[in-house]
Structures are given as structure tokens and as C-alpha cells.
């Protein structure tokens, strides 16, 4: 489990936390962007597994596969919100698969049963898992909200933006973290109230409701799992 969490955390850091909108745009324009991104991913992967047995080999192999996937993606262009969502999900599925494949190549397999009892995990594993879940909520959920809601004709835009609005990301992060705290400390039902203000602060209230519902659907299961720690 430790190797899986290390590799997954490194992926989350390299592919989301330390990948700016500018770098995403550069990746679409030239091989230079892909090389820069691959360098960032390689750095975090090696940092995560360097002191693990054969960590350097695992890190380099996984980083090479990450580069190969991104390089192949360079030649695929999408033209609709639905294609963009499929592109994103397929890309992450491939990266997740390469993590498991690399582990298997070195004789390490994921003990899925251990994830059912997070309270029994060692503290370092709990910390890594908590960081992965927080990155998911703060960096990935806004992207999923944006792409899913833009499939709806009423909420779509003629020119889609690569990035998520920084203000929306920040307020959404506060919203989801607040919901986590309320869920764990007070009540799961009261936690839902954290998502209501967003609905009344957007000119397209119906779209804001859809985004809030998606955010709620992703946040509450994470909160439920973290409550087991």
C-alpha cells in the first residue's frame, strides 16, 4: 500500500498541483510543454520513491510511461465538451493503470482490503491518503464540475477556457473543506448547507445548482471516508 500511495500522491502533485493552466496550454502547442511537464512529474515521482527498494527504477519507468501517454495525446484534438471530459477521464485511467502496471512489474500489488479500514493504517499512510483526497477535492473536482456542466447546452460557452477561474477554485475549496469539517465534527446533513451559498452568487443559478450538486456528490463520500480515520 505504501508504494501505491507514494506513486499516486506524486502523480497528483505533478499532474494537478504543479501543472499550471499556462503549462497545459503549452503542452497543446509544442513538445516543449510535454517535456517540461514530464520533468515535473519525474521530479515528484523520484522524490516520492527514492528511498523505496528499486525506487529510482520504478520512478524512471513510470515517468517514461507518463511522457509517452502525454506525447501520444499531443496528436489528439477534441472539439466538444463531451470529448474533453472523455479525454480527461481516459487520460487519468491510463495514468492510474500505469501505476498499477509498474508496481506489478516489480512484484508489488495493491492490498485493496486495507483501504476498508483506514483507522488501522500507520500515521504516515493516513497522511498521504488524506493529502491525496484533499488534492482530489481542491484541484480535480473543479475540473470535473467545469467539464460535466459544460455538456449541458444552457451552461456551455462558445469558447471554452482551459483553466478554472482562480476565484471559483478558491471559494470552491473553502466550500468543500468547510463541508468536510462540518461533516466530521457536526453532522452529515448540516454539511450540505455549505454548498447552498454558491447557488445564489451566480447569475446562471441553474448552472450553479448543477455545479454545487456535483461538488456535493464528490465531497460527501470523501468526508464519510475521512471520518473513519
PDB file of C-alpha atoms in Angstrom:
ATOM      1  CA  UNK A   1       0.000   0.000   0.000  1.00  0.00           C
ATOM      2  CA  UNK A   2       2.816   2.413   0.824  1.00  0.00           C
ATOM      3  CA  UNK A   3       4.299   2.299  -2.682  1.00  0.00           C
ATOM      4  CA  UNK A   4       0.880   2.822  -4.283  1.00  0.00           C
ATOM      5  CA  UNK A   5       0.134   5.860  -2.100  1.00  0.00           C
ATOM      6  CA  UNK A   6       3.568   7.332  -2.791  1.00  0.00           C
ATOM      7  CA  UNK A   7       3.164   6.960  -6.547  1.00  0.00           C
ATOM      8  CA  UNK A   8      -0.421   8.221  -6.542  1.00  0.00           C
ATOM      9  CA  UNK A   9       0.500  11.272  -4.443  1.00  0.00           C
ATOM     10  CA  UNK A  10       3.416  12.037  -6.785  1.00  0.00           C
ATOM     11  CA  UNK A  11       1.040  11.801  -9.754  1.00  0.00           C
ATOM     12  CA  UNK A  12      -1.462  14.154  -8.108  1.00  0.00           C
ATOM     13  CA  UNK A  13       1.269  16.679  -7.357  1.00  0.00           C
ATOM     14  CA  UNK A  14       2.827  16.540 -10.816  1.00  0.00           C
ATOM     15  CA  UNK A  15      -0.372  16.347 -12.873  1.00  0.00           C
ATOM     16  CA  UNK A  16      -2.515  18.822 -10.922  1.00  0.00           C
ATOM     17  CA  UNK A  17      -0.944  20.849  -8.107  1.00  0.00           C
ATOM     18  CA  UNK A  18       2.195  21.788 -10.066  1.00  0.00           C
ATOM     19  CA  UNK A  19       0.669  21.933 -13.549  1.00  0.00           C
ATOM     20  CA  UNK A  20      -0.479  25.469 -14.278  1.00  0.00           C
ATOM     21  CA  UNK A  21      -3.005  26.494 -16.929  1.00  0.00           C
ATOM     22  CA  UNK A  22      -0.104  28.004 -18.864  1.00  0.00           C
ATOM     23  CA  UNK A  23       1.716  24.682 -18.903  1.00  0.00           C
ATOM     24  CA  UNK A  24      -1.454  22.889 -20.035  1.00  0.00           C
ATOM     25  CA  UNK A  25      -1.718  25.335 -22.941  1.00  0.00           C
ATOM     26  CA  UNK A  26       1.983  24.914 -23.787  1.00  0.00           C
ATOM     27  CA  UNK A  27       1.553  21.115 -23.858  1.00  0.00           C
ATOM     28  CA  UNK A  28      -1.097  21.536 -26.544  1.00  0.00           C
ATOM     29  CA  UNK A  29       1.129  23.800 -28.629  1.00  0.00           C
ATOM     30  CA  UNK A  30       4.533  22.114 -28.659  1.00  0.00           C
ATOM     31  CA  UNK A  31       6.624  19.208 -27.451  1.00  0.00           C
ATOM     32  CA  UNK A  32       8.412  21.668 -25.134  1.00  0.00           C
ATOM     33  CA  UNK A  33       5.398  21.782 -22.829  1.00  0.00           C
ATOM     34  CA  UNK A  34       5.271  17.989 -22.661  1.00  0.00           C
ATOM     35  CA  UNK A  35       8.971  17.826 -21.780  1.00  0.00           C
ATOM     36  CA  UNK A  36       8.590  20.439 -19.020  1.00  0.00           C
ATOM     37  CA  UNK A  37       5.587  18.624 -17.596  1.00  0.00           C
ATOM     38  CA  UNK A  38       7.386  15.270 -17.792  1.00  0.00           C
ATOM     39  CA  UNK A  39      10.284  16.805 -15.886  1.00  0.00           C
ATOM     40  CA  UNK A  40       7.933  17.983 -13.114  1.00  0.00           C
ATOM     41  CA  UNK A  41       6.272  14.553 -12.897  1.00  0.00           C
ATOM     42  CA  UNK A  42       9.663  12.799 -12.852  1.00  0.00           C
ATOM     43  CA  UNK A  43      10.887  15.061 -10.046  1.00  0.00           C
ATOM     44  CA  UNK A  44       7.934  14.361  -7.750  1.00  0.00           C
ATOM     45  CA  UNK A  45       7.900  10.654  -8.575  1.00  0.00           C
ATOM     46  CA  UNK A  46      11.594  10.252  -7.732  1.00  0.00           C
ATOM     47  CA  UNK A  47      11.194  12.306  -4.551  1.00  0.00           C
ATOM     48  CA  UNK A  48       8.318  10.049  -3.500  1.00  0.00           C
ATOM     49  CA  UNK A  49      10.035   6.696  -4.103  1.00  0.00           C
ATOM     50  CA  UNK A  50      13.784   7.369  -3.998  1.00  0.00           C
ATOM     51  CA  UNK A  51      14.273   5.631  -0.634  1.00  0.00           C
ATOM     52  CA  UNK A  52      11.996   2.736  -1.587  1.00  0.00           C
ATOM     53  CA  UNK A  53      13.681  -0.511  -2.807  1.00  0.00           C
ATOM     54  CA  UNK A  54      14.409  -0.017  -6.521  1.00  0.00           C
ATOM     55  CA  UNK A  55      12.646   3.342  -6.190  1.00  0.00           C
ATOM     56  CA  UNK A  56      14.800   5.048  -8.807  1.00  0.00           C
ATOM     57  CA  UNK A  57      13.959   2.364 -11.394  1.00  0.00           C
ATOM     58  CA  UNK A  58      10.261   2.455 -10.543  1.00  0.00           C
ATOM     59  CA  UNK A  59      10.251   6.245 -10.756  1.00  0.00           C
ATOM     60  CA  UNK A  60      12.047   6.430 -14.088  1.00  0.00           C
ATOM     61  CA  UNK A  61       9.926   3.696 -15.685  1.00  0.00           C
ATOM     62  CA  UNK A  62       6.672   5.285 -14.550  1.00  0.00           C
ATOM     63  CA  UNK A  63       7.814   8.755 -15.640  1.00  0.00           C
ATOM     64  CA  UNK A  64       8.760   7.411 -19.080  1.00  0.00           C
ATOM     65  CA  UNK A  65       5.274   5.949 -19.480  1.00  0.00           C
ATOM     66  CA  UNK A  66       3.705   9.206 -18.311  1.00  0.00           C
ATOM     67  CA  UNK A  67       5.674  11.054 -21.003  1.00  0.00           C
ATOM     68  CA  UNK A  68       4.632   8.516 -23.637  1.00  0.00           C
ATOM     69  CA  UNK A  69       0.942   8.951 -22.805  1.00  0.00           C
ATOM     70  CA  UNK A  70       1.185  12.741 -22.907  1.00  0.00           C
ATOM     71  CA  UNK A  71       3.178  12.661 -26.132  1.00  0.00           C
ATOM     72  CA  UNK A  72       0.538  10.452 -27.778  1.00  0.00           C
ATOM     73  CA  UNK A  73      -2.161  12.834 -26.521  1.00  0.00           C
ATOM     74  CA  UNK A  74      -0.462  15.709 -28.317  1.00  0.00           C
ATOM     75  CA  UNK A  75      -1.817  14.418 -31.630  1.00  0.00           C
ATOM     76  CA  UNK A  76      -5.405  14.040 -30.428  1.00  0.00           C
ATOM     77  CA  UNK A  77      -7.627  17.128 -30.615  1.00  0.00           C
ATOM     78  CA  UNK A  78     -11.150  17.329 -29.241  1.00  0.00           C
ATOM     79  CA  UNK A  79     -13.866  19.754 -30.327  1.00  0.00           C
ATOM     80  CA  UNK A  80     -16.679  19.389 -27.788  1.00  0.00           C
ATOM     81  CA  UNK A  81     -17.196  19.421 -24.033  1.00  0.00           C
ATOM     82  CA  UNK A  82     -18.141  15.741 -24.068  1.00  0.00           C
ATOM     83  CA  UNK A  83     -14.928  14.823 -25.896  1.00  0.00           C
ATOM     84  CA  UNK A  84     -12.950  16.928 -23.436  1.00  0.00           C
ATOM     85  CA  UNK A  85     -14.454  15.021 -20.494  1.00  0.00           C
ATOM     86  CA  UNK A  86     -13.810  11.653 -22.168  1.00  0.00           C
ATOM     87  CA  UNK A  87     -10.254  12.793 -22.946  1.00  0.00           C
ATOM     88  CA  UNK A  88      -9.636  13.744 -19.311  1.00  0.00           C
ATOM     89  CA  UNK A  89     -11.105  10.564 -17.828  1.00  0.00           C
ATOM     90  CA  UNK A  90      -9.307   8.341 -20.328  1.00  0.00           C
ATOM     91  CA  UNK A  91      -6.020  10.080 -19.635  1.00  0.00           C
ATOM     92  CA  UNK A  92      -6.322   9.619 -15.876  1.00  0.00           C
ATOM     93  CA  UNK A  93      -7.399   6.000 -16.336  1.00  0.00           C
ATOM     94  CA  UNK A  94      -4.233   5.339 -18.346  1.00  0.00           C
ATOM     95  CA  UNK A  95      -2.005   7.003 -15.758  1.00  0.00           C
ATOM     96  CA  UNK A  96      -3.678   5.036 -12.960  1.00  0.00           C
ATOM     97  CA  UNK A  97      -3.204   1.849 -14.966  1.00  0.00           C
ATOM     98  CA  UNK A  98       0.496   2.550 -15.498  1.00  0.00           C
ATOM     99  CA  UNK A  99       0.961   2.976 -11.750  1.00  0.00           C
ATOM    100  CA  UNK A 100      -0.550  -0.453 -11.094  1.00  0.00           C
ATOM    101  CA  UNK A 101       1.330  -1.964 -14.047  1.00  0.00           C
ATOM    102  CA  UNK A 102       4.668  -0.580 -12.866  1.00  0.00           C
ATOM    103  CA  UNK A 103       4.077  -1.907  -9.368  1.00  0.00           C
ATOM    104  CA  UNK A 104       3.167  -5.326 -10.749  1.00  0.00           C
ATOM    105  CA  UNK A 105       6.351  -5.331 -12.858  1.00  0.00           C
ATOM    106  CA  UNK A 106       8.328  -5.063  -9.614  1.00  0.00           C
ATOM    107  CA  UNK A 107       6.227  -7.694  -7.848  1.00  0.00           C
ATOM    108  CA  UNK A 108       4.177  -5.275  -5.735  1.00  0.00           C
ATOM    109  CA  UNK A 109       0.381  -5.458  -5.691  1.00  0.00           C
ATOM    110  CA  UNK A 110      -2.205  -3.205  -4.065  1.00  0.00           C
ATOM    111  CA  UNK A 111      -3.843  -4.679  -0.916  1.00  0.00           C
ATOM    112  CA  UNK A 112      -7.283  -3.221  -1.612  1.00  0.00           C
ATOM    113  CA  UNK A 113      -8.752  -4.752   1.549  1.00  0.00           C
ATOM    114  CA  UNK A 114      -6.629  -2.466   3.722  1.00  0.00           C
ATOM    115  CA  UNK A 115      -8.425   0.601   2.365  1.00  0.00           C
ATOM    116  CA  UNK A 116     -11.622  -0.595   4.032  1.00  0.00           C
ATOM    117  CA  UNK A 117     -10.125   0.050   7.461  1.00  0.00           C
ATOM    118  CA  UNK A 118      -8.253   3.384   7.321  1.00  0.00           C
ATOM    119  CA  UNK A 119      -8.241   3.666  11.118  1.00  0.00           C
ATOM    120  CA  UNK A 120      -5.806   0.732  11.228  1.00  0.00           C
ATOM    121  CA  UNK A 121      -3.310   2.377   8.853  1.00  0.00           C
ATOM    122  CA  UNK A 122       0.007   3.733  10.096  1.00  0.00           C
ATOM    123  CA  UNK A 123       0.078   7.518  10.553  1.00  0.00           C
ATOM    124  CA  UNK A 124       2.317   8.226   7.502  1.00  0.00           C
ATOM    125  CA  UNK A 125      -0.077   6.279   5.274  1.00  0.00           C
ATOM    126  CA  UNK A 126      -3.054   8.157   6.705  1.00  0.00           C
ATOM    127  CA  UNK A 127      -1.318  11.455   5.990  1.00  0.00           C
ATOM    128  CA  UNK A 128      -0.558  10.528   2.371  1.00  0.00           C
ATOM    129  CA  UNK A 129      -4.096   9.286   1.816  1.00  0.00           C
ATOM    130  CA  UNK A 130      -5.565  12.451   3.344  1.00  0.00           C
ATOM    131  CA  UNK A 131      -3.378  14.620   1.082  1.00  0.00           C
ATOM    132  CA  UNK A 132      -4.470  12.650  -1.988  1.00  0.00           C
ATOM    133  CA  UNK A 133      -8.136  13.123  -1.084  1.00  0.00           C
ATOM    134  CA  UNK A 134      -7.690  16.845  -0.416  1.00  0.00           C
ATOM    135  CA  UNK A 135      -5.912  17.338  -3.756  1.00  0.00           C
ATOM    136  CA  UNK A 136      -8.781  15.480  -5.389  1.00  0.00           C
ATOM    137  CA  UNK A 137     -11.326  17.847  -3.851  1.00  0.00           C
ATOM    138  CA  UNK A 138      -9.414  21.091  -4.406  1.00  0.00           C
ATOM    139  CA  UNK A 139      -7.821  20.508  -7.836  1.00  0.00           C
ATOM    140  CA  UNK A 140      -9.708  17.733  -9.622  1.00  0.00           C
ATOM    141  CA  UNK A 141     -13.328  18.304  -8.596  1.00  0.00           C
ATOM    142  CA  UNK A 142     -13.398  21.860 -10.089  1.00  0.00           C
ATOM    143  CA  UNK A 143     -12.206  20.443 -13.425  1.00  0.00           C
ATOM    144  CA  UNK A 144     -14.859  17.738 -13.359  1.00  0.00           C
ATOM    145  CA  UNK A 145     -17.522  20.308 -12.430  1.00  0.00           C
ATOM    146  CA  UNK A 146     -16.494  22.544 -15.321  1.00  0.00           C
ATOM    147  CA  UNK A 147     -16.391  19.771 -17.913  1.00  0.00           C
ATOM    148  CA  UNK A 148     -19.594  17.984 -16.842  1.00  0.00           C
ATOM    149  CA  UNK A 149     -21.676  21.168 -16.539  1.00  0.00           C
ATOM    150  CA  UNK A 150     -20.487  22.454 -19.941  1.00  0.00           C
ATOM    151  CA  UNK A 151     -22.039  19.384 -21.561  1.00  0.00           C
ATOM    152  CA  UNK A 152     -25.408  20.933 -20.678  1.00  0.00           C
ATOM    153  CA  UNK A 153     -26.366  23.273 -23.569  1.00  0.00           C
ATOM    154  CA  UNK A 154     -27.737  26.005 -21.274  1.00  0.00           C
ATOM    155  CA  UNK A 155     -24.433  26.171 -19.389  1.00  0.00           C
ATOM    156  CA  UNK A 156     -21.982  25.747 -22.265  1.00  0.00           C
ATOM    157  CA  UNK A 157     -19.748  28.523 -23.606  1.00  0.00           C
ATOM    158  CA  UNK A 158     -18.854  29.183 -27.222  1.00  0.00           C
ATOM    159  CA  UNK A 159     -15.150  29.417 -26.321  1.00  0.00           C
ATOM    160  CA  UNK A 160     -14.178  27.035 -23.526  1.00  0.00           C
ATOM    161  CA  UNK A 161     -11.355  28.051 -21.238  1.00  0.00           C
ATOM    162  CA  UNK A 162      -8.502  25.693 -20.411  1.00  0.00           C
ATOM    163  CA  UNK A 163      -8.293  26.839 -16.817  1.00  0.00           C
ATOM    164  CA  UNK A 164     -10.693  27.022 -13.907  1.00  0.00           C
ATOM    165  CA  UNK A 165     -11.286  30.549 -12.637  1.00  0.00           C
ATOM    166  CA  UNK A 166      -8.883  31.044  -9.653  1.00  0.00           C
ATOM    167  CA  UNK A 167     -11.576  32.771  -7.577  1.00  0.00           C
ATOM    168  CA  UNK A 168     -14.013  29.927  -8.219  1.00  0.00           C
ATOM    169  CA  UNK A 169     -11.315  27.401  -7.318  1.00  0.00           C
ATOM    170  CA  UNK A 170     -10.547  29.213  -4.052  1.00  0.00           C
ATOM    171  CA  UNK A 171     -14.181  29.638  -3.000  1.00  0.00           C
ATOM    172  CA  UNK A 172     -14.932  26.062  -4.030  1.00  0.00           C
ATOM    173  CA  UNK A 173     -12.005  24.825  -1.944  1.00  0.00           C
ATOM    174  CA  UNK A 174     -13.330  26.716   1.095  1.00  0.00           C
ATOM    175  CA  UNK A 175     -16.783  25.300   0.431  1.00  0.00           C
ATOM    176  CA  UNK A 176     -15.590  21.682   0.284  1.00  0.00           C
ATOM    177  CA  UNK A 177     -13.150  21.902   3.203  1.00  0.00           C
ATOM    178  CA  UNK A 178     -15.844  23.566   5.313  1.00  0.00           C
ATOM    179  CA  UNK A 179     -18.243  20.765   4.381  1.00  0.00           C
ATOM    180  CA  UNK A 180     -15.608  18.194   5.420  1.00  0.00           C
ATOM    181  CA  UNK A 181     -15.174  19.805   8.837  1.00  0.00           C
ATOM    182  CA  UNK A 182     -18.917  20.119   9.415  1.00  0.00           C
ATOM    183  CA  UNK A 183     -19.481  16.529   8.274  1.00  0.00           C
ATOM    184  CA  UNK A 184     -16.848  15.135  10.647  1.00  0.00           C
ATOM    185  CA  UNK A 185     -17.451  17.439  13.632  1.00  0.00           C
ATOM    186  CA  UNK A 186     -21.181  18.195  13.498  1.00  0.00           C
ATOM    187  CA  UNK A 187     -23.487  16.340  11.117  1.00  0.00           C
ATOM    188  CA  UNK A 188     -23.537  14.981   7.562  1.00  0.00           C
ATOM    189  CA  UNK A 189     -26.881  16.672   6.960  1.00  0.00           C
ATOM    190  CA  UNK A 190     -25.740  20.106   8.104  1.00  0.00           C
ATOM    191  CA  UNK A 191     -22.654  19.770   5.875  1.00  0.00           C
ATOM    192  CA  UNK A 192     -24.952  20.087   2.858  1.00  0.00           C
ATOM    193  CA  UNK A 193     -25.638  23.703   3.849  1.00  0.00           C
ATOM    194  CA  UNK A 194     -22.053  24.626   2.890  1.00  0.00           C
ATOM    195  CA  UNK A 195     -22.983  24.234  -0.788  1.00  0.00           C
ATOM    196  CA  UNK A 196     -26.073  26.449  -0.786  1.00  0.00           C
ATOM    197  CA  UNK A 197     -24.433  29.942  -0.880  1.00  0.00           C
ATOM    198  CA  UNK A 198     -22.851  29.194  -4.282  1.00  0.00           C
ATOM    199  CA  UNK A 199     -26.278  28.781  -5.871  1.00  0.00           C
ATOM    200  CA  UNK A 200     -27.255  32.361  -5.011  1.00  0.00           C
ATOM    201  CA  UNK A 201     -23.982  34.001  -6.056  1.00  0.00           C
ATOM    202  CA  UNK A 202     -24.056  33.021  -9.739  1.00  0.00           C
ATOM    203  CA  UNK A 203     -26.042  34.788 -12.442  1.00  0.00           C
ATOM    204  CA  UNK A 204     -26.848  31.410 -14.018  1.00  0.00           C
ATOM    205  CA  UNK A 205     -28.454  29.937 -10.939  1.00  0.00           C
ATOM    206  CA  UNK A 206     -29.427  26.696 -12.621  1.00  0.00           C
ATOM    207  CA  UNK A 207     -25.811  26.029 -13.678  1.00  0.00           C
ATOM    208  CA  UNK A 208     -24.594  26.961 -10.207  1.00  0.00           C
ATOM    209  CA  UNK A 209     -27.035  24.411  -8.780  1.00  0.00           C
ATOM    210  CA  UNK A 210     -25.648  21.713 -11.091  1.00  0.00           C
ATOM    211  CA  UNK A 211     -22.069  22.524 -10.048  1.00  0.00           C
ATOM    212  CA  UNK A 212     -22.992  22.543  -6.374  1.00  0.00           C
ATOM    213  CA  UNK A 213     -24.748  19.183  -6.747  1.00  0.00           C
ATOM    214  CA  UNK A 214     -21.662  17.687  -8.427  1.00  0.00           C
ATOM    215  CA  UNK A 215     -19.387  19.127  -5.769  1.00  0.00           C
ATOM    216  CA  UNK A 216     -21.642  17.684  -3.074  1.00  0.00           C
ATOM    217  CA  UNK A 217     -21.658  14.281  -4.786  1.00  0.00           C
ATOM    218  CA  UNK A 218     -17.838  14.174  -4.726  1.00  0.00           C
ATOM    219  CA  UNK A 219     -17.308  15.747  -1.301  1.00  0.00           C
ATOM    220  CA  UNK A 220     -19.653  13.751   0.912  1.00  0.00           C
ATOM    221  CA  UNK A 221     -18.140  10.302   0.091  1.00  0.00           C
ATOM    222  CA  UNK A 222     -14.661  11.695   0.777  1.00  0.00           C
ATOM    223  CA  UNK A 223     -15.899  13.195   4.063  1.00  0.00           C
ATOM    224  CA  UNK A 224     -17.504   9.887   5.014  1.00  0.00           C
ATOM    225  CA  UNK A 225     -14.222   8.066   4.361  1.00  0.00           C
ATOM    226  CA  UNK A 226     -12.093  10.587   6.247  1.00  0.00           C
ATOM    227  CA  UNK A 227     -14.473  10.308   9.204  1.00  0.00           C
ATOM    228  CA  UNK A 228     -13.296   6.691   9.547  1.00  0.00           C
ATOM    229  CA  UNK A 229      -9.676   7.739  10.233  1.00  0.00           C
TER     230      UNK A 229
END
